[in-house]
């Protein structure tokens, strides 16, 4: 298994409720483009966050910034990071492979339960990955409005239109 698959295998084994977003989600929807990291949104409920921390610690991930990984569970810490540092994602890296970067959203951009129920379960190798629904990915990319996100939105909308034509 490649490291990407190992990560999602660990999350699934630990019953972590997550959604893949960002460039890899764009790839899984059929658009080829390079990305430097893996972006996920994790259900911010305490027990789920503990399962997430257990899974990534087991894989050897460490925070990119000098904080304790367990601090991510504490809402007041996440709020402080957002307010004082402008943090949008909590970045984790594998010290043995520092180019393998996992970015986890610090704040919930939507109703997680609702979107999680609508998630797409996609295969990557032998692993099933919980991926944000196409329309929500388009909305997130529209909101971010960076050059790569604008390009992603253009192609994601084409995919969505093609799917409509097939139904």
Short mmCIF file of C-alpha atoms in Angstrom, two decimals:
data_model
loop_
_atom_site.label_atom_id
_atom_site.label_comp_id
_atom_site.label_asym_id
_atom_site.label_seq_id
_atom_site.Cartn_x
_atom_site.Cartn_y
_atom_site.Cartn_z
CA UNK A 1 0.00 0.00 0.00
CA UNK A 2 1.22 3.48 -0.78
CA UNK A 3 1.33 6.03 2.05
CA UNK A 4 -1.83 7.76 0.79
CA UNK A 5 -3.74 4.47 1.04
CA UNK A 6 -2.19 3.69 4.44
CA UNK A 7 -3.48 6.99 5.81
CA UNK A 8 -7.07 6.36 4.74
CA UNK A 9 -6.84 2.74 5.83
CA UNK A 10 -5.80 3.95 9.32
CA UNK A 11 -8.62 6.52 9.44
CA UNK A 12 -11.17 3.90 8.35
CA UNK A 13 -9.85 1.29 10.79
CA UNK A 14 -10.15 3.81 13.63
CA UNK A 15 -13.70 4.69 12.51
CA UNK A 16 -12.80 8.35 12.00
CA UNK A 17 -15.54 10.42 10.39
CA UNK A 18 -13.76 12.52 7.77
CA UNK A 19 -14.25 13.96 4.31
CA UNK A 20 -11.51 14.27 1.72
CA UNK A 21 -11.51 17.75 0.15
CA UNK A 22 -8.94 19.72 -1.88
CA UNK A 23 -6.71 18.58 -4.72
CA UNK A 24 -6.90 14.84 -4.10
CA UNK A 25 -10.71 15.03 -4.06
CA UNK A 26 -10.48 16.89 -7.38
CA UNK A 27 -8.28 14.04 -8.68
CA UNK A 28 -10.78 11.40 -7.55
CA UNK A 29 -13.53 13.23 -9.45
CA UNK A 30 -11.45 12.66 -12.60
CA UNK A 31 -9.42 15.84 -12.98
CA UNK A 32 -5.67 15.41 -13.26
CA UNK A 33 -3.64 18.02 -11.45
CA UNK A 34 -0.74 18.07 -9.03
CA UNK A 35 -1.20 18.71 -5.33
CA UNK A 36 1.30 18.96 -2.51
CA UNK A 37 -0.89 17.85 0.37
CA UNK A 38 -3.93 15.91 1.51
CA UNK A 39 -6.79 18.09 2.75
CA UNK A 40 -9.46 16.64 5.01
CA UNK A 41 -12.29 17.84 7.18
CA UNK A 42 -12.74 15.77 10.33
CA UNK A 43 -15.90 15.71 12.44
CA UNK A 44 -14.87 17.95 15.36
CA UNK A 45 -16.75 15.92 17.98
CA UNK A 46 -14.32 15.04 20.81
CA UNK A 47 -14.48 11.24 20.54
CA UNK A 48 -13.99 11.38 16.76
CA UNK A 49 -11.05 13.76 17.18
CA UNK A 50 -9.47 11.36 19.68
CA UNK A 51 -9.80 8.51 17.16
CA UNK A 52 -8.26 10.77 14.51
CA UNK A 53 -5.32 11.70 16.78
CA UNK A 54 -4.78 8.02 17.66
CA UNK A 55 -4.72 7.07 13.96
CA UNK A 56 -2.27 9.76 12.83
CA UNK A 57 0.02 9.33 15.86
CA UNK A 58 0.16 5.61 15.14
CA UNK A 59 1.37 6.49 11.63
CA UNK A 60 4.03 8.81 13.04
CA UNK A 61 2.51 12.17 12.07
CA UNK A 62 3.57 15.24 14.03
CA UNK A 63 2.25 18.83 13.95
CA UNK A 64 4.14 21.10 11.56
CA UNK A 65 3.99 23.87 14.18
CA UNK A 66 5.42 23.44 17.71
CA UNK A 67 2.26 22.36 19.57
CA UNK A 68 1.11 19.11 21.10
CA UNK A 69 -0.96 17.06 18.66
CA UNK A 70 -3.52 16.44 21.43
CA UNK A 71 -4.23 20.20 21.53
CA UNK A 72 -6.20 19.78 18.32
CA UNK A 73 -8.96 18.09 20.33
CA UNK A 74 -9.48 21.22 22.48
CA UNK A 75 -11.98 23.63 20.91
CA UNK A 76 -10.59 26.57 22.88
CA UNK A 77 -7.11 25.86 21.45
CA UNK A 78 -8.45 25.67 17.88
CA UNK A 79 -10.36 28.93 18.44
CA UNK A 80 -7.18 30.55 19.78
CA UNK A 81 -5.18 29.39 16.74
CA UNK A 82 -7.80 30.85 14.40
CA UNK A 83 -8.08 34.15 16.26
CA UNK A 84 -4.40 34.74 17.05
CA UNK A 85 -2.63 33.01 14.17
CA UNK A 86 -5.24 33.09 11.40
CA UNK A 87 -4.90 29.31 11.19
CA UNK A 88 -7.25 27.63 8.72
CA UNK A 89 -5.72 24.14 8.73
CA UNK A 90 -3.77 22.10 11.26
CA UNK A 91 -0.83 20.71 9.28
CA UNK A 92 0.65 17.34 10.15
CA UNK A 93 3.72 15.80 8.59
CA UNK A 94 5.58 12.54 8.75
CA UNK A 95 9.14 13.30 9.98
CA UNK A 96 10.39 10.34 7.90
CA UNK A 97 8.74 11.85 4.80
CA UNK A 98 8.32 15.61 5.36
CA UNK A 99 6.81 16.08 1.89
CA UNK A 100 3.79 13.98 2.92
CA UNK A 101 1.60 16.71 4.40
CA UNK A 102 -1.87 16.29 5.89
CA UNK A 103 -3.95 19.46 6.34
CA UNK A 104 -6.99 19.23 8.63
CA UNK A 105 -9.53 22.05 8.75
CA UNK A 106 -9.52 23.80 12.13
CA UNK A 107 -13.09 25.14 11.81
CA UNK A 108 -16.13 23.38 10.40
CA UNK A 109 -17.16 25.09 7.14
CA UNK A 110 -20.59 23.40 7.01
CA UNK A 111 -22.97 21.06 8.84
CA UNK A 112 -20.74 17.99 8.98
CA UNK A 113 -23.50 15.45 9.66
CA UNK A 114 -25.55 16.62 6.67
CA UNK A 115 -22.63 16.62 4.24
CA UNK A 116 -21.24 13.34 5.60
CA UNK A 117 -24.56 11.62 4.84
CA UNK A 118 -24.23 12.82 1.23
CA UNK A 119 -20.55 11.86 0.88
CA UNK A 120 -19.28 9.81 -2.02
CA UNK A 121 -17.47 6.62 -1.16
CA UNK A 122 -14.69 6.32 -3.73
CA UNK A 123 -12.08 3.64 -4.24
CA UNK A 124 -8.36 4.32 -4.43
CA UNK A 125 -6.67 0.98 -4.84
CA UNK A 126 -8.33 -1.30 -2.28
CA UNK A 127 -9.24 1.55 0.08
CA UNK A 128 -12.63 3.27 0.28
CA UNK A 129 -12.34 7.01 0.90
CA UNK A 130 -15.09 9.33 2.12
CA UNK A 131 -15.07 12.22 -0.35
CA UNK A 132 -16.99 15.48 -0.12
CA UNK A 133 -19.97 15.58 -2.53
CA UNK A 134 -19.17 17.22 -5.88
CA UNK A 135 -21.47 20.23 -5.38
CA UNK A 136 -19.98 20.96 -1.93
CA UNK A 137 -16.46 20.72 -3.35
CA UNK A 138 -17.43 23.23 -6.05
CA UNK A 139 -18.87 25.56 -3.40
CA UNK A 140 -15.72 25.31 -1.25
CA UNK A 141 -13.50 26.00 -4.25
CA UNK A 142 -15.69 28.96 -5.28
CA UNK A 143 -15.40 30.41 -1.78
CA UNK A 144 -11.59 29.98 -1.63
CA UNK A 145 -11.26 31.78 -4.99
CA UNK A 146 -7.50 31.24 -5.41
CA UNK A 147 -6.17 30.72 -8.98
CA UNK A 148 -5.95 26.91 -8.61
CA UNK A 149 -9.43 26.81 -7.03
CA UNK A 150 -10.87 28.83 -9.92
CA UNK A 151 -9.38 26.33 -12.39
CA UNK A 152 -10.63 23.40 -10.30
CA UNK A 153 -14.14 24.89 -10.20
CA UNK A 154 -14.19 25.27 -13.99
CA UNK A 155 -13.34 21.58 -14.52
CA UNK A 156 -15.52 20.30 -11.66
CA UNK A 157 -18.53 22.11 -13.17
CA UNK A 158 -17.77 20.43 -16.52
CA UNK A 159 -17.76 17.04 -14.76
CA UNK A 160 -21.05 17.88 -13.06
CA UNK A 161 -22.59 18.88 -16.42
CA UNK A 162 -21.34 15.64 -18.03
CA UNK A 163 -22.95 13.64 -15.22
CA UNK A 164 -26.25 15.46 -15.81
CA UNK A 165 -26.06 14.59 -19.53
CA UNK A 166 -25.59 10.91 -18.68
CA UNK A 167 -28.67 10.69 -16.44
#
